[in-house]
Short mmCIF file of C-alpha atoms and ligand atoms in Angstrom, two decimals:
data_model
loop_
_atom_site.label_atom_id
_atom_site.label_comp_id
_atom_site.label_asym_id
_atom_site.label_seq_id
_atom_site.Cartn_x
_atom_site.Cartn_y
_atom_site.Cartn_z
CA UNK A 1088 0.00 0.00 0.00
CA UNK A 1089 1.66 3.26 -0.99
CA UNK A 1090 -0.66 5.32 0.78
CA UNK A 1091 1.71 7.78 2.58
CA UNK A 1092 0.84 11.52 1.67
CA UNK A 1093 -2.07 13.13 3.18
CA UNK A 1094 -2.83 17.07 1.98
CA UNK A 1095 -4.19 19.51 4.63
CA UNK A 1096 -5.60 22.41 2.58
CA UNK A 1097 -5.28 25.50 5.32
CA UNK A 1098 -5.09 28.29 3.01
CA UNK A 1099 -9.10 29.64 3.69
CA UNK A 1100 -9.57 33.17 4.94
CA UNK A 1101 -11.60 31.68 8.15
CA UNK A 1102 -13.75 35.09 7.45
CA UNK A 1103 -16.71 33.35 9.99
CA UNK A 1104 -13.74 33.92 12.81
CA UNK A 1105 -12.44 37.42 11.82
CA UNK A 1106 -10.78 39.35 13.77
CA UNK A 1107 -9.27 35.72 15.21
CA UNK A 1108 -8.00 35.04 11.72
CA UNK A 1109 -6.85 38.22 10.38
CA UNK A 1110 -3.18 37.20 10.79
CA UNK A 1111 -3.52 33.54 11.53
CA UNK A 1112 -5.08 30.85 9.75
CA UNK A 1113 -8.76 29.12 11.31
CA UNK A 1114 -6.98 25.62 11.68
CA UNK A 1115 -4.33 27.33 14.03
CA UNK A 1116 -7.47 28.26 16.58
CA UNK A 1117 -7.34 26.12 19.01
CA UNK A 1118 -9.23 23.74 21.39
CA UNK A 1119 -8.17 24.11 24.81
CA UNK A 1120 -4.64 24.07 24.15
CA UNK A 1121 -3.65 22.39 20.96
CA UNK A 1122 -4.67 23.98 17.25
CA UNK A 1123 -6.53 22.19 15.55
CA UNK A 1124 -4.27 21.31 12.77
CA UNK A 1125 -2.01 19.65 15.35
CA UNK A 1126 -5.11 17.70 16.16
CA UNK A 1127 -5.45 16.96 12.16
CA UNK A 1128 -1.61 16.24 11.32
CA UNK A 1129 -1.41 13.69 14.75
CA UNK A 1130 -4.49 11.67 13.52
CA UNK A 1131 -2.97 10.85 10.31
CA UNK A 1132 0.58 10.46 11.66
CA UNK A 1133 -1.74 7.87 14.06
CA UNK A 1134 -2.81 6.32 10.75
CA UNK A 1135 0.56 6.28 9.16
CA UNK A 1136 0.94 8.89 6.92
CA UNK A 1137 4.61 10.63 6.71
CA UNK A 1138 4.23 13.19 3.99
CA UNK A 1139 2.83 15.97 5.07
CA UNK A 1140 1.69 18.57 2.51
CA UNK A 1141 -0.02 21.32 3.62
CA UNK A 1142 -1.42 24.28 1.17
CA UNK A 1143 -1.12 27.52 2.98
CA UNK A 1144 -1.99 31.00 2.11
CA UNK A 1145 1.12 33.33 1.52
CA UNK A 1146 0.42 35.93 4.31
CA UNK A 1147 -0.15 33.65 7.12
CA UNK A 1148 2.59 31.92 7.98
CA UNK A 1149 1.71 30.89 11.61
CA UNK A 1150 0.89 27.10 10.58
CA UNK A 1151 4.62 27.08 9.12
CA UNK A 1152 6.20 28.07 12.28
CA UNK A 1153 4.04 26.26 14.39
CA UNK A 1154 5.79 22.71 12.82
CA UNK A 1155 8.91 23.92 11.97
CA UNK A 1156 9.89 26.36 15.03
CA UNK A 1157 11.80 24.13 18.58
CA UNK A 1158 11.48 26.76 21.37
CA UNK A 1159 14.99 27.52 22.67
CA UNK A 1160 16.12 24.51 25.76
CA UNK A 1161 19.09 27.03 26.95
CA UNK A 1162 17.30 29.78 28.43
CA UNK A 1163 18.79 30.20 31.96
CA UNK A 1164 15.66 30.39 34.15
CA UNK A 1165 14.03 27.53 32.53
CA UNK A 1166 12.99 24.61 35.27
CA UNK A 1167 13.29 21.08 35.07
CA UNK A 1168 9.57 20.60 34.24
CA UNK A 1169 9.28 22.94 32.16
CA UNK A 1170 12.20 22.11 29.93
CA UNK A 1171 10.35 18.13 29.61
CA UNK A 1172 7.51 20.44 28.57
CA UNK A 1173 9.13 22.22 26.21
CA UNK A 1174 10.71 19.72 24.64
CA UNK A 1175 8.00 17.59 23.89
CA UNK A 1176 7.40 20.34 21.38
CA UNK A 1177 9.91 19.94 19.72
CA UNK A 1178 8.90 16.21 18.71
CA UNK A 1179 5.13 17.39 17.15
CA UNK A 1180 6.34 15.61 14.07
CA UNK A 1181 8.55 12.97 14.61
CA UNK A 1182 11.85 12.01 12.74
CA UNK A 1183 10.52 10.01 9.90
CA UNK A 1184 7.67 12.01 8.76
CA UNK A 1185 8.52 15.16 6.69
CA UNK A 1186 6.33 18.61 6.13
CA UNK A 1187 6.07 20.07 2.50
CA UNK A 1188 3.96 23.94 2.61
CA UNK A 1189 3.00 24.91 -0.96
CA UNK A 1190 1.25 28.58 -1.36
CA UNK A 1191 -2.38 28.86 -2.69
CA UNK A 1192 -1.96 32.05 -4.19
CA UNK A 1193 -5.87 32.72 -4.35
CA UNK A 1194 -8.22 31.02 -1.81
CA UNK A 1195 -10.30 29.88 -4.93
CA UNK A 1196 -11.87 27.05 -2.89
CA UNK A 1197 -11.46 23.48 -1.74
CA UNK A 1198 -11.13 21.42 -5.06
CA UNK A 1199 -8.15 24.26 -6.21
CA UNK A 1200 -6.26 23.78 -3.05
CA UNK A 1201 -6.12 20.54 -3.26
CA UNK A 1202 -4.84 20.48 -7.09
CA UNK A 1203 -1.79 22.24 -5.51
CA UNK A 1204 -0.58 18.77 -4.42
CA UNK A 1205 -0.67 17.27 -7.50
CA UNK A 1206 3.10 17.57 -8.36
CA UNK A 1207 3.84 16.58 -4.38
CA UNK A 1208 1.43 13.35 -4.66
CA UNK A 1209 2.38 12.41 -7.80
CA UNK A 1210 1.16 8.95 -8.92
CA UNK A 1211 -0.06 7.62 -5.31
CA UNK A 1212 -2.95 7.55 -4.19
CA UNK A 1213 -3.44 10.31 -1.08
CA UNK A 1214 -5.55 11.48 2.05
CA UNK A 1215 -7.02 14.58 2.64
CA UNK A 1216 -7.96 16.12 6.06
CA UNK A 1217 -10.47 19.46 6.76
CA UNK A 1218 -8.72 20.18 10.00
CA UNK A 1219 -11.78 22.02 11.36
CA UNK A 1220 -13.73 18.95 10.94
CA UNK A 1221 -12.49 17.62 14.53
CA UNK A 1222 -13.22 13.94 15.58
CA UNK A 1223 -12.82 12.75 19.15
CA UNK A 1224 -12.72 9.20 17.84
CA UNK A 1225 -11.37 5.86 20.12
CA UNK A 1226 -9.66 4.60 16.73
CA UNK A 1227 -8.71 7.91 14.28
CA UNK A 1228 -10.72 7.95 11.41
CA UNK A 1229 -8.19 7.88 8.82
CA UNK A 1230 -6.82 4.74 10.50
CA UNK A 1231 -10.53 3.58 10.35
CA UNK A 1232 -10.73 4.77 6.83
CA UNK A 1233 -7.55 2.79 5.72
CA UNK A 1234 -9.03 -0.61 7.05
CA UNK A 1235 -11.72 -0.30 4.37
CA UNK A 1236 -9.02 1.51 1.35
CA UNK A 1237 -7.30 -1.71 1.90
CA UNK A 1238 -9.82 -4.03 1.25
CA UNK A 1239 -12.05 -2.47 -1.79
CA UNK A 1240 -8.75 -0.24 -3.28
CA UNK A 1241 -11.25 2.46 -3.97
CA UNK A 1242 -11.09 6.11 -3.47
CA UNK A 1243 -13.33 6.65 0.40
CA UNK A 1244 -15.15 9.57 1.44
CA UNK A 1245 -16.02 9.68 4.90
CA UNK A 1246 -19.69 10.78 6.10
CA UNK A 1247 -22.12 11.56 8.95
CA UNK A 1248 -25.81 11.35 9.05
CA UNK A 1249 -26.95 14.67 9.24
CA UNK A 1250 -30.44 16.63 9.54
CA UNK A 1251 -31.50 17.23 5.87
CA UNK A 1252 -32.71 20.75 6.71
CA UNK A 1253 -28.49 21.02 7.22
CA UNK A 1254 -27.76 19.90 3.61
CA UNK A 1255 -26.52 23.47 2.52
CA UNK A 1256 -23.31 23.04 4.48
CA UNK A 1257 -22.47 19.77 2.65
CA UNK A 1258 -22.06 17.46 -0.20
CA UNK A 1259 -24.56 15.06 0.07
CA UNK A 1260 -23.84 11.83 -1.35
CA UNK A 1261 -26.79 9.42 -3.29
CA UNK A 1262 -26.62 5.72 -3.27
CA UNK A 1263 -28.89 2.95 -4.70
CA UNK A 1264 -28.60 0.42 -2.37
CA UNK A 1265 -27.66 0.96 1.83
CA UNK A 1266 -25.38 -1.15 3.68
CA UNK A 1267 -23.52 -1.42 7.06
CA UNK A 1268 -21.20 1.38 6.87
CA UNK A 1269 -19.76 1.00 3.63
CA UNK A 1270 -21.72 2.25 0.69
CA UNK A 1271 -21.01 2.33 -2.95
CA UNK A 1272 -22.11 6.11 -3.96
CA UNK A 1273 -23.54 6.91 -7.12
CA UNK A 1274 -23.44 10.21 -6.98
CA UNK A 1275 -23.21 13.81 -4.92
CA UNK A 1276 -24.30 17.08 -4.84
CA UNK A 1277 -22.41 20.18 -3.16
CA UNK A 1278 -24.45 22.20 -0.79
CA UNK A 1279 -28.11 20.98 -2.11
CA UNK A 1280 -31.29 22.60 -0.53
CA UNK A 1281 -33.28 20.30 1.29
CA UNK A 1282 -35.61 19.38 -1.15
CA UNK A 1283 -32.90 18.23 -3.24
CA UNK A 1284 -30.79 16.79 -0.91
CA UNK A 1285 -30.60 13.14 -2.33
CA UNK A 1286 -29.95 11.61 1.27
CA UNK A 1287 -28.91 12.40 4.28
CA UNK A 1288 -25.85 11.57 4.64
CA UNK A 1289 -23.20 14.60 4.18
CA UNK A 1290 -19.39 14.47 3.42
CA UNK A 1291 -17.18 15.25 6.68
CA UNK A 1292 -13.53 15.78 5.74
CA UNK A 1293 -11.87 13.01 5.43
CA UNK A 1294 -11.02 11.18 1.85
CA UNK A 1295 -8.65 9.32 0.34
CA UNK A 1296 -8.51 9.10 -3.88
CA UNK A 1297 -6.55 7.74 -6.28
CA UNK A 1298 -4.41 10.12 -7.85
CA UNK A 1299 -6.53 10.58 -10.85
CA UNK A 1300 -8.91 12.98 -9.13
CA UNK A 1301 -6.17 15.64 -9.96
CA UNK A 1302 -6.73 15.91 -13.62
CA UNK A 1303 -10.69 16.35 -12.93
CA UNK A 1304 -9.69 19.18 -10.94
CA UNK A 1305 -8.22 20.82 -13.64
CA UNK A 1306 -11.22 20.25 -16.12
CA UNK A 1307 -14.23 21.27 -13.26
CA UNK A 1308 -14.97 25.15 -13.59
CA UNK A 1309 -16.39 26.89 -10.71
CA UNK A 1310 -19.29 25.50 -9.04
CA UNK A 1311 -21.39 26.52 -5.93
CA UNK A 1312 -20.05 29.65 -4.18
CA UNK A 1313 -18.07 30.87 -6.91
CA UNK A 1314 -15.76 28.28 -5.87
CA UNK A 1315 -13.84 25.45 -7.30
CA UNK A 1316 -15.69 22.41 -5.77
CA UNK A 1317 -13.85 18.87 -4.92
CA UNK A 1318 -17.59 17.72 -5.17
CA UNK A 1319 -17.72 18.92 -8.75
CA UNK A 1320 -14.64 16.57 -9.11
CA UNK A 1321 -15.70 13.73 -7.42
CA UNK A 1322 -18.52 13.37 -9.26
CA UNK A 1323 -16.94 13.40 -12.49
CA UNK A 1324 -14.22 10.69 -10.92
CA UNK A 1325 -17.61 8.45 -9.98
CA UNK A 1326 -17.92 7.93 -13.86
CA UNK A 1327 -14.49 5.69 -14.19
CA UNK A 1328 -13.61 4.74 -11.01
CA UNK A 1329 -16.09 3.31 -7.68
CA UNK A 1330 -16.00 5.79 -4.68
CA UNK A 1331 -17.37 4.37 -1.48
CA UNK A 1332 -18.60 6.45 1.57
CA UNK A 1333 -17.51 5.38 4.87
CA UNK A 1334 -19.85 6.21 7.97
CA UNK A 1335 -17.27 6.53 10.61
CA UNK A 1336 -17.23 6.14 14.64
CA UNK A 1337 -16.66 9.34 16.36
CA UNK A 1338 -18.10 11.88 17.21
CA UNK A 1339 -17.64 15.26 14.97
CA UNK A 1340 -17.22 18.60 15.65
CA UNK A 1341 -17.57 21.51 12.87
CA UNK A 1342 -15.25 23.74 14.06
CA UNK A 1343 -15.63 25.72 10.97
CA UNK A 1344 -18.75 26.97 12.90
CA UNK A 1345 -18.52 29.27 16.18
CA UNK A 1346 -21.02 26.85 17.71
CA UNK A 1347 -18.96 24.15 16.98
CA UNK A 1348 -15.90 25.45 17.88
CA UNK A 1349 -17.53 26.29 21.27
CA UNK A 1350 -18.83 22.77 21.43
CA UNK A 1351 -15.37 21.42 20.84
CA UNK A 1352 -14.31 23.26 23.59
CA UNK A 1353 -15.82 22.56 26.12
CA UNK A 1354 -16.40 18.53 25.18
CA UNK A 1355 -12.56 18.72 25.08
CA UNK A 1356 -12.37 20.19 28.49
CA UNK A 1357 -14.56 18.07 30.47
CA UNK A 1358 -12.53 15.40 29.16
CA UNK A 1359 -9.76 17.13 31.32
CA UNK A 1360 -10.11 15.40 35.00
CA UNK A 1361 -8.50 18.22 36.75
CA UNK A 1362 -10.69 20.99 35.83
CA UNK A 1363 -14.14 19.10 34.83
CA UNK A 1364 -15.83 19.09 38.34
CA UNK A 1365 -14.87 23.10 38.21
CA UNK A 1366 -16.35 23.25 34.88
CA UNK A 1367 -19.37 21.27 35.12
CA UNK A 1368 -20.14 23.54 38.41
CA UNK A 1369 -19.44 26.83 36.34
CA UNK A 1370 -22.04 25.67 33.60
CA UNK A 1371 -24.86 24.63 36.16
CA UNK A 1372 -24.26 27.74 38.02
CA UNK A 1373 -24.57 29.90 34.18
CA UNK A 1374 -27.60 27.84 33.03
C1 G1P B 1495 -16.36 21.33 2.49
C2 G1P B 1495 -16.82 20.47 1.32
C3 G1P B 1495 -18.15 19.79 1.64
C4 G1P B 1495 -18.02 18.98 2.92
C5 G1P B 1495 -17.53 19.89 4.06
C6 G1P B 1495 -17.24 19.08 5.31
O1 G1P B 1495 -17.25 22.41 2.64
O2 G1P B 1495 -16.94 21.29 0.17
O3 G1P B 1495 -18.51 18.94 0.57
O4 G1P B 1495 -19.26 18.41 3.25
O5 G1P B 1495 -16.30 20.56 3.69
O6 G1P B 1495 -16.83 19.91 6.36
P1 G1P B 1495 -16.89 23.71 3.55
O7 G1P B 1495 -17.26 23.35 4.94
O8 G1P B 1495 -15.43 23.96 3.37
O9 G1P B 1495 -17.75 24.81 2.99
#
């Protein structure tokens, strides 16, 4: 299996979270205390991935530094504990795995930052990760995703039931015939109203494709949004090649959203022993 590269596309102007993201990217927001790229780029390190290629935007660099910086071990008033803090940082992305930034010049959408990989992936097939899509997951589900890549060596879109009246945030996939969690898709629709919505069952971020989804990129013009849509090339790819979407366990958070950024947060910290008493206490007292 020479699946190995995984693309994080972090080059969107996060406008929903201005003034937050006037200088730094969304994915660098973070939940408690780790952005949620870090969150993205240690799920599919988890999974096995060690090529890292990320497509930033050219005036916010803060995702760059973030991997690439080691804070300085030799300051003088540094203690013990601190140092061992401080230099788990420096192993974020461990020896064998290696980080690749290309520039998006123009945030022209999803389906154009990804093409930006295509002379980084080359002929393998590849992941991509939407690192505000967070899932709190037992297993990560790339490493779920991977199980099922292996076995039907198709490209796999991962999805979540969702409430059709919801459909405008999504691509919603159509199928002919259900299953467990595996489902042959026969087609998908960015962003549909309701009424067209063809199930209910939208696209989370998390895929994996063969490496010919690149040269449907370059033929798709610009779809819903003004923007150039991986859904627009994904369902041109469904007219060679299977797709199948995987209904993953986890639970999501849209962290693209304020509300479920807010959600993420405080899941996250009640999941933190030392301060979730405190914090369950706050909330009752608030509500
Ligand atoms: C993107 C994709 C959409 C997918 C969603 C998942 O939309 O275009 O198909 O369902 O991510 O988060 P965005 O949220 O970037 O508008």
């Amino acid at each position: 299996m020479n699946l190995k590269k995984v693309v994080f596309p972090v080059a969107g102007l996060g406008s929903r979270f201005l003034p937050a993201t006037k200088a730094i990217p969304k994915e660098m927001l973070p939940i408690i205390d780790k952005p949620l790229i870090q969150y993205a780029v240690e799920e599919a390190i988890d999974a096995g991935f060690n090529e890292l290629i990320f497509i930033t935007g050219d005036t916010k660099r803060a995702i760059t530094d973030h991997f690439d910086f080691k804070p300085d071990l030799n300051i003088s008033n540094l203690t013990k504990d601190k140092k061992i803090f401080i230099s788990q940082m420096h192993r974020i992305i461990p020896d064998h795995v290696s980080c690749q930034y290309i520039i998006q010049d123009e945030p022209l959408g999803l389906g154009h930052a990804i093409l930006q990989a295509k002379e980084a992936v080359g002929e393998d097939p590849f992941a991509v990760v939407l690192a505000d899509d967070l899932i709190d997951a037992k297993s990560g589900v790339l490493k779920q995703m991977i199980e099922h890549y292996q076995d039907k060596n198709s490209s796999i879109i991962s999805v979540q039931k969702i409430k059709k009246s919801e459909s405008v945030n999504y691509g919603i996939i159509e199928f002919k015939e259900g299953g467990e969690n595996l489902i042959k898709i026969t087609n998908i629709v960015e962003k549909p109203s309701p009424e067209n919505a063809p199930s209910n069952f939208g696209v989370v971020g998390r895929y994996i494709f063969c490496n010919k989804i690149f040269s449907l990129l370059e033929k798709i013009s610009v779809g819903v949004d003004n923007e150039i849509q991986l859904t627009d090339a994904i369902k041109l790819l469904l007219e060679t090649s299977p797709i199948y979407s995987y209904e993953f366990d986890g639970t999501r958070y849209d962290c693209g959203t304020k509300l479920g950024f807010t959600k993420a947060n405080i899941a996250f910290a009640l999941k933190d022993r030392e301060n979730a008493n405190k914090l369950k206490g706050f909330i009752k007292d608030l509500l």
